[in-house]
Amino acid sequence: MLDVAGPEAIEVHARALAVGAHLATTLVVTGYPAEVTPGWLAPLLNFPGHLDIALHIEPVPNPIAAAGLKKQRARLESGRRTGFDKGHLDDPEVEAAAADAAELAYRIARGEGKLFHVALYLTVHAADEESLAEQAAAVRAIAESLLMTIAPTTYRALPGWLATLPLGIDTLKIRRTFDTAALAACFPFTSPDLPTATGEDGTASGVLYGLNAVSGAPVLWDRFAQDNYNSITLARSGAGKSYLTKLELLRLLFTRVTASVIDPENEYVRLAETVGGHVIALGADGVRLNPFDLPAATDSGEDVLTRRVLFLHTFLAVLLGTDVTAAEKAVLDRAFLSAYERAGITGDTRTWSRTPPTLTDLAAVLTEDGSETAAELADRLVPYTSGSHARLFNGPSTAATAGHLVVFALRRLPEEVKAPAMLLALDAIWRQVTSRPASGRHLVVVDEAWLLMRDGAGARFLFRMAKAARKYWTGLAVVTQDADDVLASPLGRAIVSNAATQVLLRQAPQAIDTISENFHLCHGEREFLLSATRGEALLLTGDRRHKVALISIAAPGEHEVITTDPGELAAQHADDGFESDGSYVDGAVGDEEWEL
């Protein structure tokens, strides 16, 4: 057992050891600062190199501590009186030491503290002598910045190395006396690194988000190992929120996670095309989703038709852009059921596979109703049944929504109908999620969610999805640049509270107060978000126990797939050759042409 645990050989030098194939040198802390703050040793703990830190603590019995303090006070008082008799001025350092000794003696007498013998050793490891010298100099610089005095273990390299092994043996015994408060301040109770989630086989799970901005360690995070699988990403425009989301999505696909994306700006299209995903370009000729489609019948006994009618109430409220009154809701409820009945669909489960009605059928039922409310609703539906937007929502569905990655690209849609189109796409995704076998993880990404959350009915649908997604092994990733639309309403704050993964990137000064209040940020975190560069983010867990500042990184191949920077895309197209008219059509980010 010892042969396996120990190195194959140790070569002892004056200040270093050759332990197996690498070198090690030990530094001893001989001097400490007069005043410290809690966790003041954290910079040493976060040293990016290979550094072993050993803190040896031995309690001093109270009788021995009291006797030692009594002798120290007597020695200091004797020196003061001798100097006074000789006409010397008071020494400020002696006066301060006497006051500290007296205060410490009183605390020990009252049982408010104890004394400890403390030794702090630092062992630096490196592959060669040059690297060892550089690493030792870096550790010395950090220690001196903390006002500590460092000394090498000259001719005591082996005992120094043994003192930093996890054996609990102080082979050097170069100690200082600490009281309870000073010793407690030495412990770095917080760490900038997140705890690593592990799978059933004990290996690390999750995907790489980036590098820790403090320690440089990799940040691995598994959203599916949390209490729920939802996330919220908030940032100002251009901070890199969609880039980070696409990076996580691409890496999750390699772990056999399936995904669906609501993409208002066609930023995920090139990613989908690269990995063999399916793109549904709503607004293109012949691409349409019918809001009257029924989900597949389930064995749970739920009334699918009733649930579909409830969704149609939400969809019509978003489509019409106003809250539906009680009278209008009653008329619409009758009209929905009548439209389904005319299509041969009733409460009988055997009829649910028949062809569903369309908005034209609904408008016809409203027109035949004869009431003033029904006529007004029919008139408001004209743009979507026979007017300018008829091809978007009126007619049977023409797009399949199944696949390991399905992207609903909405850039071709006018701004006025993007919110109802997002809701319709989300409904299609939810029907797919609830009808699939619960054998794999699924992620639903809603980019630019403010388009939907600014509408009350749309926000309620998103909230219900966030609450129920976990039951189907599904996570909801909400990405938005407008913090006010998310945090100004109770529904938005509820969506945030139901997200176990929270990512904050650079924030505008106008929004930082709202962000700080809702996410309980300290002053340092607030300043980090105000000064963060593109790609720097603050990852929070929903329970606030863990948080980390990170820098997102992507491999060159990943970057080419997920970037939407216009300059980089133009350079890529320039490398591919020119069209005959000297322009390029960028199918990945929209229909605009790059004039080169």
PDB file of C-alpha atoms in Angstrom, residues 293-453:
ATOM      1  CA  ASP A 293     -54.479  21.505 -33.760  1.00  0.00           C
ATOM      2  CA  LEU A 294     -55.192  19.002 -31.023  1.00  0.00           C
ATOM      3  CA  PRO A 295     -52.367  17.285 -29.147  1.00  0.00           C
ATOM      4  CA  ALA A 296     -52.046  13.545 -29.334  1.00  0.00           C
ATOM      5  CA  ALA A 297     -54.496  11.709 -27.098  1.00  0.00           C
ATOM      6  CA  THR A 298     -52.975  10.491 -23.842  1.00  0.00           C
ATOM      7  CA  ASP A 299     -53.835   7.719 -21.431  1.00  0.00           C
ATOM      8  CA  SER A 300     -54.056  10.116 -18.490  1.00  0.00           C
ATOM      9  CA  GLY A 301     -57.777  10.640 -18.974  1.00  0.00           C
ATOM     10  CA  GLU A 302     -57.483  14.411 -19.455  1.00  0.00           C
ATOM     11  CA  ASP A 303     -59.964  16.224 -21.660  1.00  0.00           C
ATOM     12  CA  VAL A 304     -57.768  17.289 -24.578  1.00  0.00           C
ATOM     13  CA  LEU A 305     -60.537  19.281 -26.253  1.00  0.00           C
ATOM     14  CA  THR A 306     -61.241  21.362 -23.147  1.00  0.00           C
ATOM     15  CA  ARG A 307     -57.565  22.116 -22.658  1.00  0.00           C
ATOM     16  CA  ARG A 308     -57.302  23.146 -26.293  1.00  0.00           C
ATOM     17  CA  VAL A 309     -60.176  25.572 -25.943  1.00  0.00           C
ATOM     18  CA  LEU A 310     -58.481  27.128 -22.925  1.00  0.00           C
ATOM     19  CA  PHE A 311     -55.306  27.625 -24.969  1.00  0.00           C
ATOM     20  CA  LEU A 312     -57.299  29.218 -27.798  1.00  0.00           C
ATOM     21  CA  HIS A 313     -58.581  31.819 -25.325  1.00  0.00           C
ATOM     22  CA  THR A 314     -54.959  32.678 -24.490  1.00  0.00           C
ATOM     23  CA  PHE A 315     -53.925  32.715 -28.159  1.00  0.00           C
ATOM     24  CA  LEU A 316     -56.786  35.001 -29.224  1.00  0.00           C
ATOM     25  CA  ALA A 317     -55.974  37.410 -26.382  1.00  0.00           C
ATOM     26  CA  VAL A 318     -52.378  37.683 -27.610  1.00  0.00           C
ATOM     27  CA  LEU A 319     -53.393  37.778 -31.279  1.00  0.00           C
ATOM     28  CA  LEU A 320     -55.889  40.597 -30.762  1.00  0.00           C
ATOM     29  CA  GLY A 321     -53.496  42.492 -28.507  1.00  0.00           C
ATOM     30  CA  THR A 322     -56.052  43.349 -25.798  1.00  0.00           C
ATOM     31  CA  ASP A 323     -57.566  41.704 -22.768  1.00  0.00           C
ATOM     32  CA  VAL A 324     -60.723  39.779 -23.596  1.00  0.00           C
ATOM     33  CA  THR A 325     -63.798  40.849 -21.634  1.00  0.00           C
ATOM     34  CA  ALA A 326     -66.115  38.399 -19.914  1.00  0.00           C
ATOM     35  CA  ALA A 327     -68.765  38.823 -22.618  1.00  0.00           C
ATOM     36  CA  GLU A 328     -66.232  38.278 -25.399  1.00  0.00           C
ATOM     37  CA  LYS A 329     -64.847  35.229 -23.616  1.00  0.00           C
ATOM     38  CA  ALA A 330     -68.318  33.679 -23.394  1.00  0.00           C
ATOM     39  CA  VAL A 331     -68.953  34.278 -27.109  1.00  0.00           C
ATOM     40  CA  LEU A 332     -65.548  32.875 -28.064  1.00  0.00           C
ATOM     41  CA  ASP A 333     -66.051  29.788 -25.902  1.00  0.00           C
ATOM     42  CA  ARG A 334     -69.283  28.949 -27.705  1.00  0.00           C
ATOM     43  CA  ALA A 335     -67.673  29.680 -31.059  1.00  0.00           C
ATOM     44  CA  PHE A 336     -64.665  27.418 -30.378  1.00  0.00           C
ATOM     45  CA  LEU A 337     -66.853  24.466 -29.439  1.00  0.00           C
ATOM     46  CA  SER A 338     -69.142  25.052 -32.420  1.00  0.00           C
ATOM     47  CA  ALA A 339     -66.196  25.214 -34.827  1.00  0.00           C
ATOM     48  CA  TYR A 340     -64.872  21.906 -33.516  1.00  0.00           C
ATOM     49  CA  GLU A 341     -68.345  20.349 -33.637  1.00  0.00           C
ATOM     50  CA  ARG A 342     -68.755  21.360 -37.284  1.00  0.00           C
ATOM     51  CA  ALA A 343     -65.433  19.645 -37.990  1.00  0.00           C
ATOM     52  CA  GLY A 344     -66.789  16.503 -36.348  1.00  0.00           C
ATOM     53  CA  ILE A 345     -64.720  16.828 -33.179  1.00  0.00           C
ATOM     54  CA  THR A 346     -66.524  16.394 -29.859  1.00  0.00           C
ATOM     55  CA  GLY A 347     -65.756  15.136 -26.374  1.00  0.00           C
ATOM     56  CA  ASP A 348     -65.501  11.612 -27.756  1.00  0.00           C
ATOM     57  CA  THR A 349     -61.824  10.645 -27.895  1.00  0.00           C
ATOM     58  CA  ARG A 350     -62.413   8.784 -31.164  1.00  0.00           C
ATOM     59  CA  THR A 351     -63.074  12.106 -32.944  1.00  0.00           C
ATOM     60  CA  TRP A 352     -59.882  13.837 -31.841  1.00  0.00           C
ATOM     61  CA  SER A 353     -57.896  12.506 -34.789  1.00  0.00           C
ATOM     62  CA  ARG A 354     -60.106  14.261 -37.339  1.00  0.00           C
ATOM     63  CA  THR A 355     -59.013  17.360 -39.260  1.00  0.00           C
ATOM     64  CA  PRO A 356     -59.339  20.379 -36.934  1.00  0.00           C
ATOM     65  CA  PRO A 357     -61.029  23.649 -37.923  1.00  0.00           C
ATOM     66  CA  THR A 358     -59.227  26.887 -38.836  1.00  0.00           C
ATOM     67  CA  LEU A 359     -59.596  30.586 -38.094  1.00  0.00           C
ATOM     68  CA  THR A 360     -61.888  30.905 -41.123  1.00  0.00           C
ATOM     69  CA  ASP A 361     -64.261  28.394 -39.543  1.00  0.00           C
ATOM     70  CA  LEU A 362     -64.178  30.365 -36.294  1.00  0.00           C
ATOM     71  CA  ALA A 363     -64.924  33.623 -38.130  1.00  0.00           C
ATOM     72  CA  ALA A 364     -67.867  31.960 -39.889  1.00  0.00           C
ATOM     73  CA  VAL A 365     -69.325  30.787 -36.587  1.00  0.00           C
ATOM     74  CA  LEU A 366     -68.932  34.275 -35.101  1.00  0.00           C
ATOM     75  CA  THR A 367     -70.633  35.866 -38.114  1.00  0.00           C
ATOM     76  CA  GLU A 368     -73.586  33.483 -37.856  1.00  0.00           C
ATOM     77  CA  ASP A 369     -73.932  34.184 -34.126  1.00  0.00           C
ATOM     78  CA  GLY A 370     -75.672  37.458 -34.864  1.00  0.00           C
ATOM     79  CA  SER A 371     -74.729  39.256 -31.645  1.00  0.00           C
ATOM     80  CA  GLU A 372     -72.917  42.572 -31.653  1.00  0.00           C
ATOM     81  CA  THR A 373     -70.009  41.164 -29.650  1.00  0.00           C
ATOM     82  CA  ALA A 374     -69.564  38.249 -32.059  1.00  0.00           C
ATOM     83  CA  ALA A 375     -69.687  40.562 -35.069  1.00  0.00           C
ATOM     84  CA  GLU A 376     -67.024  42.816 -33.546  1.00  0.00           C
ATOM     85  CA  LEU A 377     -64.778  39.822 -32.852  1.00  0.00           C
ATOM     86  CA  ALA A 378     -65.248  38.574 -36.417  1.00  0.00           C
ATOM     87  CA  ASP A 379     -64.231  42.002 -37.744  1.00  0.00           C
ATOM     88  CA  ARG A 380     -61.102  42.002 -35.606  1.00  0.00           C
ATOM     89  CA  LEU A 381     -60.169  38.596 -37.009  1.00  0.00           C
ATOM     90  CA  VAL A 382     -60.402  39.733 -40.642  1.00  0.00           C
ATOM     91  CA  PRO A 383     -56.638  40.551 -40.964  1.00  0.00           C
ATOM     92  CA  TYR A 384     -55.867  36.976 -39.895  1.00  0.00           C
ATOM     93  CA  THR A 385     -58.541  35.169 -41.915  1.00  0.00           C
ATOM     94  CA  SER A 386     -58.622  36.989 -45.245  1.00  0.00           C
ATOM     95  CA  GLY A 387     -56.338  39.993 -44.785  1.00  0.00           C
ATOM     96  CA  SER A 388     -52.611  40.676 -44.760  1.00  0.00           C
ATOM     97  CA  HIS A 389     -51.753  38.043 -42.134  1.00  0.00           C
ATOM     98  CA  ALA A 390     -54.055  35.272 -43.359  1.00  0.00           C
ATOM     99  CA  ARG A 391     -51.221  33.034 -44.591  1.00  0.00           C
ATOM    100  CA  LEU A 392     -49.576  32.979 -41.138  1.00  0.00           C
ATOM    101  CA  PHE A 393     -52.287  31.452 -38.949  1.00  0.00           C
ATOM    102  CA  ASN A 394     -55.232  30.522 -41.168  1.00  0.00           C
ATOM    103  CA  GLY A 395     -55.116  27.015 -42.556  1.00  0.00           C
ATOM    104  CA  PRO A 396     -53.919  23.529 -41.683  1.00  0.00           C
ATOM    105  CA  SER A 397     -50.441  23.060 -40.250  1.00  0.00           C
ATOM    106  CA  THR A 398     -47.709  22.411 -42.823  1.00  0.00           C
ATOM    107  CA  ALA A 399     -44.630  22.049 -40.584  1.00  0.00           C
ATOM    108  CA  ALA A 400     -43.449  19.002 -38.645  1.00  0.00           C
ATOM    109  CA  THR A 401     -42.217  19.831 -35.152  1.00  0.00           C
ATOM    110  CA  ALA A 402     -40.294  16.631 -34.336  1.00  0.00           C
ATOM    111  CA  GLY A 403     -36.500  16.327 -34.266  1.00  0.00           C
ATOM    112  CA  HIS A 404     -33.476  16.359 -31.975  1.00  0.00           C
ATOM    113  CA  LEU A 405     -33.167  20.138 -32.578  1.00  0.00           C
ATOM    114  CA  VAL A 406     -36.101  22.170 -33.872  1.00  0.00           C
ATOM    115  CA  VAL A 407     -35.673  25.918 -34.409  1.00  0.00           C
ATOM    116  CA  PHE A 408     -38.696  28.153 -34.980  1.00  0.00           C
ATOM    117  CA  ALA A 409     -37.195  31.038 -36.985  1.00  0.00           C
ATOM    118  CA  LEU A 410     -39.397  34.132 -36.726  1.00  0.00           C
ATOM    119  CA  ARG A 411     -37.321  36.848 -38.361  1.00  0.00           C
ATOM    120  CA  ARG A 412     -39.503  36.975 -41.474  1.00  0.00           C
ATOM    121  CA  LEU A 413     -42.567  37.793 -39.400  1.00  0.00           C
ATOM    122  CA  PRO A 414     -43.709  41.396 -38.881  1.00  0.00           C
ATOM    123  CA  GLU A 415     -43.177  42.730 -35.368  1.00  0.00           C
ATOM    124  CA  GLU A 416     -46.943  42.972 -34.830  1.00  0.00           C
ATOM    125  CA  VAL A 417     -47.430  39.193 -35.025  1.00  0.00           C
ATOM    126  CA  LYS A 418     -44.204  37.937 -33.463  1.00  0.00           C
ATOM    127  CA  ALA A 419     -45.750  37.565 -30.001  1.00  0.00           C
ATOM    128  CA  PRO A 420     -48.683  35.361 -31.136  1.00  0.00           C
ATOM    129  CA  ALA A 421     -46.301  33.414 -33.395  1.00  0.00           C
ATOM    130  CA  MET A 422     -43.984  32.788 -30.421  1.00  0.00           C
ATOM    131  CA  LEU A 423     -46.941  31.612 -28.362  1.00  0.00           C
ATOM    132  CA  LEU A 424     -48.083  29.300 -31.149  1.00  0.00           C
ATOM    133  CA  ALA A 425     -44.567  27.875 -31.523  1.00  0.00           C
ATOM    134  CA  LEU A 426     -44.319  27.366 -27.761  1.00  0.00           C
ATOM    135  CA  ASP A 427     -47.625  25.531 -27.809  1.00  0.00           C
ATOM    136  CA  ALA A 428     -46.397  23.267 -30.614  1.00  0.00           C
ATOM    137  CA  ILE A 429     -43.235  22.576 -28.587  1.00  0.00           C
ATOM    138  CA  TRP A 430     -45.256  21.854 -25.452  1.00  0.00           C
ATOM    139  CA  ARG A 431     -47.512  19.426 -27.292  1.00  0.00           C
ATOM    140  CA  GLN A 432     -44.403  17.672 -28.571  1.00  0.00           C
ATOM    141  CA  VAL A 433     -42.869  17.567 -25.074  1.00  0.00           C
ATOM    142  CA  THR A 434     -45.955  16.188 -23.360  1.00  0.00           C
ATOM    143  CA  SER A 435     -46.534  13.510 -25.992  1.00  0.00           C
ATOM    144  CA  ARG A 436     -42.948  12.198 -26.234  1.00  0.00           C
ATOM    145  CA  PRO A 437     -41.770   9.263 -24.115  1.00  0.00           C
ATOM    146  CA  ALA A 438     -40.061  10.425 -20.912  1.00  0.00           C
ATOM    147  CA  SER A 439     -36.780   8.759 -21.829  1.00  0.00           C
ATOM    148  CA  GLY A 440     -34.520  11.727 -22.460  1.00  0.00           C
ATOM    149  CA  ARG A 441     -33.772  15.266 -21.400  1.00  0.00           C
ATOM    150  CA  HIS A 442     -35.172  18.165 -23.388  1.00  0.00           C
ATOM    151  CA  LEU A 443     -34.393  21.891 -23.401  1.00  0.00           C
ATOM    152  CA  VAL A 444     -36.729  24.647 -24.596  1.00  0.00           C
ATOM    153  CA  VAL A 445     -34.974  27.941 -25.383  1.00  0.00           C
ATOM    154  CA  VAL A 446     -37.040  31.133 -25.649  1.00  0.00           C
ATOM    155  CA  ASP A 447     -34.799  33.909 -26.955  1.00  0.00           C
ATOM    156  CA  GLU A 448     -35.901  37.546 -26.706  1.00  0.00           C
ATOM    157  CA  ALA A 449     -38.624  36.442 -24.290  1.00  0.00           C
ATOM    158  CA  TRP A 450     -39.603  40.072 -23.641  1.00  0.00           C
ATOM    159  CA  LEU A 451     -41.633  39.942 -26.871  1.00  0.00           C
ATOM    160  CA  LEU A 452     -43.940  37.445 -25.208  1.00  0.00           C
ATOM    161  CA  MET A 453     -43.706  38.565 -21.591  1.00  0.00           C
TER     162      MET A 453
END
